[in-house]
Amino acid sequence: MIQPTRSATKMVELIANDVQLRSRLQGSDPVQVLKEVAAQAEQKTWQGDVLLYRIAVGVLGGLTLIAAIGSIVLVTQDKAAPDVLVTLGSTAVGALVGLFAPSPTR
């Protein structure tokens, strides 16, 4: 997720470290230069780790399946599912929904 403060900070770093960009900013079209720097800053800002995201989805999905299957097995044996199992399953489902929900900033 790109946060505007990070992109803005990256823009400042790019402009501060490039003499040519600073001279272009003082030229006739500074808005165009800022647009170009903003595009560069968004590309260089950390976008997220796909592998970490996949691991999180896999673990939470596995935990959800284990809780659901465990509850079904216990119910078929005329036993009550423990509260811990129901809580783990519900929490894992909620976390998965949170991962897939769109960010309100985009």
PDB file of C-alpha atoms in Angstrom:
ATOM      1  CA  MET A   1       0.000   0.000   0.000  1.00  0.00           C
ATOM      2  CA  ILE A   2       1.386   3.368  -0.958  1.00  0.00           C
ATOM      3  CA  GLN A   3       0.988   6.010   1.702  1.00  0.00           C
ATOM      4  CA  PRO A   4       1.056   9.626   0.508  1.00  0.00           C
ATOM      5  CA  THR A   5       3.560  10.687   3.167  1.00  0.00           C
ATOM      6  CA  ARG A   6       6.021   8.063   1.999  1.00  0.00           C
ATOM      7  CA  SER A   7       5.632   9.119  -1.636  1.00  0.00           C
ATOM      8  CA  ALA A   8       6.025  12.772  -0.690  1.00  0.00           C
ATOM      9  CA  THR A   9       9.125  11.981   1.347  1.00  0.00           C
ATOM     10  CA  LYS A  10      10.537  10.049  -1.585  1.00  0.00           C
ATOM     11  CA  MET A  11       9.788  13.002  -3.891  1.00  0.00           C
ATOM     12  CA  VAL A  12      11.733  15.327  -1.611  1.00  0.00           C
ATOM     13  CA  GLU A  13      14.657  12.893  -1.561  1.00  0.00           C
ATOM     14  CA  LEU A  14      14.657  12.598  -5.357  1.00  0.00           C
ATOM     15  CA  ILE A  15      14.618  16.364  -5.850  1.00  0.00           C
ATOM     16  CA  ALA A  16      17.217  17.030  -3.128  1.00  0.00           C
ATOM     17  CA  ASN A  17      19.662  14.523  -4.620  1.00  0.00           C
ATOM     18  CA  ASP A  18      19.313  15.588  -8.266  1.00  0.00           C
ATOM     19  CA  VAL A  19      20.685  18.997  -9.280  1.00  0.00           C
ATOM     20  CA  GLN A  20      19.136  18.720 -12.751  1.00  0.00           C
ATOM     21  CA  LEU A  21      15.642  18.218 -11.280  1.00  0.00           C
ATOM     22  CA  ARG A  22      16.071  21.247  -9.043  1.00  0.00           C
ATOM     23  CA  SER A  23      17.079  23.405 -12.001  1.00  0.00           C
ATOM     24  CA  ARG A  24      14.115  22.104 -14.030  1.00  0.00           C
ATOM     25  CA  LEU A  25      11.795  23.025 -11.136  1.00  0.00           C
ATOM     26  CA  GLN A  26      12.950  26.623 -11.412  1.00  0.00           C
ATOM     27  CA  GLY A  27      12.175  26.571 -15.129  1.00  0.00           C
ATOM     28  CA  SER A  28       8.971  27.358 -17.002  1.00  0.00           C
ATOM     29  CA  ASP A  29       6.858  24.271 -16.125  1.00  0.00           C
ATOM     30  CA  PRO A  30       7.424  23.099 -12.526  1.00  0.00           C
ATOM     31  CA  VAL A  31       4.070  21.265 -12.429  1.00  0.00           C
ATOM     32  CA  GLN A  32       5.182  18.884 -15.180  1.00  0.00           C
ATOM     33  CA  VAL A  33       8.452  18.217 -13.338  1.00  0.00           C
ATOM     34  CA  LEU A  34       6.553  17.482 -10.116  1.00  0.00           C
ATOM     35  CA  LYS A  35       4.285  15.044 -11.973  1.00  0.00           C
ATOM     36  CA  GLU A  36       7.335  13.203 -13.323  1.00  0.00           C
ATOM     37  CA  VAL A  37       8.961  13.075  -9.880  1.00  0.00           C
ATOM     38  CA  ALA A  38       5.694  11.851  -8.337  1.00  0.00           C
ATOM     39  CA  ALA A  39       5.566   8.984 -10.859  1.00  0.00           C
ATOM     40  CA  GLN A  40       9.177   8.081 -10.027  1.00  0.00           C
ATOM     41  CA  ALA A  41       8.462   8.232  -6.285  1.00  0.00           C
ATOM     42  CA  GLU A  42       5.487   5.877  -6.587  1.00  0.00           C
ATOM     43  CA  GLN A  43       7.594   3.382  -8.517  1.00  0.00           C
ATOM     44  CA  LYS A  44      10.387   3.481  -5.945  1.00  0.00           C
ATOM     45  CA  THR A  45       8.105   3.278  -2.892  1.00  0.00           C
ATOM     46  CA  TRP A  46       7.771  -0.149  -1.322  1.00  0.00           C
ATOM     47  CA  GLN A  47       4.759  -1.862  -2.858  1.00  0.00           C
ATOM     48  CA  GLY A  48       4.529  -4.868  -0.566  1.00  0.00           C
ATOM     49  CA  ASP A  49       5.905  -8.345  -0.369  1.00  0.00           C
ATOM     50  CA  VAL A  50       3.890 -10.779  -2.490  1.00  0.00           C
ATOM     51  CA  LEU A  51       5.511 -13.818  -0.873  1.00  0.00           C
ATOM     52  CA  LEU A  52       4.664 -12.621   2.640  1.00  0.00           C
ATOM     53  CA  TYR A  53       1.085 -11.935   1.557  1.00  0.00           C
ATOM     54  CA  ARG A  54       0.752 -15.439   0.081  1.00  0.00           C
ATOM     55  CA  ILE A  55       2.149 -17.034   3.239  1.00  0.00           C
ATOM     56  CA  ALA A  56      -0.333 -15.097   5.377  1.00  0.00           C
ATOM     57  CA  VAL A  57      -3.257 -16.112   3.173  1.00  0.00           C
ATOM     58  CA  GLY A  58      -2.103 -19.750   3.200  1.00  0.00           C
ATOM     59  CA  VAL A  59      -1.720 -19.904   6.973  1.00  0.00           C
ATOM     60  CA  LEU A  60      -5.035 -18.184   7.643  1.00  0.00           C
ATOM     61  CA  GLY A  61      -6.815 -20.319   5.047  1.00  0.00           C
ATOM     62  CA  GLY A  62      -5.323 -23.480   6.533  1.00  0.00           C
ATOM     63  CA  LEU A  63      -6.348 -22.445  10.022  1.00  0.00           C
ATOM     64  CA  THR A  64      -9.877 -21.768   8.782  1.00  0.00           C
ATOM     65  CA  LEU A  65     -10.095 -25.191   7.148  1.00  0.00           C
ATOM     66  CA  ILE A  66      -8.692 -26.975  10.215  1.00  0.00           C
ATOM     67  CA  ALA A  67     -11.208 -25.230  12.472  1.00  0.00           C
ATOM     68  CA  ALA A  68     -14.116 -25.970  10.131  1.00  0.00           C
ATOM     69  CA  ILE A  69     -13.186 -29.621   9.591  1.00  0.00           C
ATOM     70  CA  GLY A  70     -12.465 -30.108  13.284  1.00  0.00           C
ATOM     71  CA  SER A  71     -15.849 -28.672  14.228  1.00  0.00           C
ATOM     72  CA  ILE A  72     -17.639 -30.850  11.667  1.00  0.00           C
ATOM     73  CA  VAL A  73     -15.860 -33.984  12.904  1.00  0.00           C
ATOM     74  CA  LEU A  74     -16.717 -33.211  16.522  1.00  0.00           C
ATOM     75  CA  VAL A  75     -20.373 -32.501  15.692  1.00  0.00           C
ATOM     76  CA  THR A  76     -20.703 -35.807  13.785  1.00  0.00           C
ATOM     77  CA  GLN A  77     -19.427 -37.593  16.894  1.00  0.00           C
ATOM     78  CA  ASP A  78     -22.119 -35.863  19.015  1.00  0.00           C
ATOM     79  CA  LYS A  79     -19.542 -33.733  20.826  1.00  0.00           C
ATOM     80  CA  ALA A  80     -19.595 -29.978  21.235  1.00  0.00           C
ATOM     81  CA  ALA A  81     -16.913 -27.983  19.451  1.00  0.00           C
ATOM     82  CA  PRO A  82     -14.638 -26.244  21.968  1.00  0.00           C
ATOM     83  CA  ASP A  83     -14.869 -22.473  22.166  1.00  0.00           C
ATOM     84  CA  VAL A  84     -11.174 -22.198  21.299  1.00  0.00           C
ATOM     85  CA  LEU A  85     -11.744 -23.945  17.959  1.00  0.00           C
ATOM     86  CA  VAL A  86     -14.686 -21.696  17.089  1.00  0.00           C
ATOM     87  CA  THR A  87     -12.731 -18.598  18.121  1.00  0.00           C
ATOM     88  CA  LEU A  88      -9.676 -19.562  16.050  1.00  0.00           C
ATOM     89  CA  GLY A  89     -11.813 -20.251  12.989  1.00  0.00           C
ATOM     90  CA  SER A  90     -13.766 -17.001  13.336  1.00  0.00           C
ATOM     91  CA  THR A  91     -10.601 -14.972  13.836  1.00  0.00           C
ATOM     92  CA  ALA A  92      -8.925 -16.540  10.809  1.00  0.00           C
ATOM     93  CA  VAL A  93     -11.957 -15.811   8.616  1.00  0.00           C
ATOM     94  CA  GLY A  94     -12.022 -12.209   9.853  1.00  0.00           C
ATOM     95  CA  ALA A  95      -8.315 -11.803   9.120  1.00  0.00           C
ATOM     96  CA  LEU A  96      -8.773 -13.178   5.589  1.00  0.00           C
ATOM     97  CA  VAL A  97     -11.604 -10.743   4.960  1.00  0.00           C
ATOM     98  CA  GLY A  98      -9.362  -7.938   6.207  1.00  0.00           C
ATOM     99  CA  LEU A  99      -6.611  -8.960   3.794  1.00  0.00           C
ATOM    100  CA  PHE A 100      -8.945  -9.015   0.809  1.00  0.00           C
ATOM    101  CA  ALA A 101     -10.863  -5.824   1.632  1.00  0.00           C
ATOM    102  CA  PRO A 102      -9.810  -2.827  -0.472  1.00  0.00           C
ATOM    103  CA  SER A 103      -7.853  -0.088   1.211  1.00  0.00           C
ATOM    104  CA  PRO A 104      -9.917   3.030   1.999  1.00  0.00           C
ATOM    105  CA  THR A 105      -7.061   5.280   0.825  1.00  0.00           C
ATOM    106  CA  ARG A 106      -7.169   4.019  -2.778  1.00  0.00           C
TER     107      ARG A 106
END
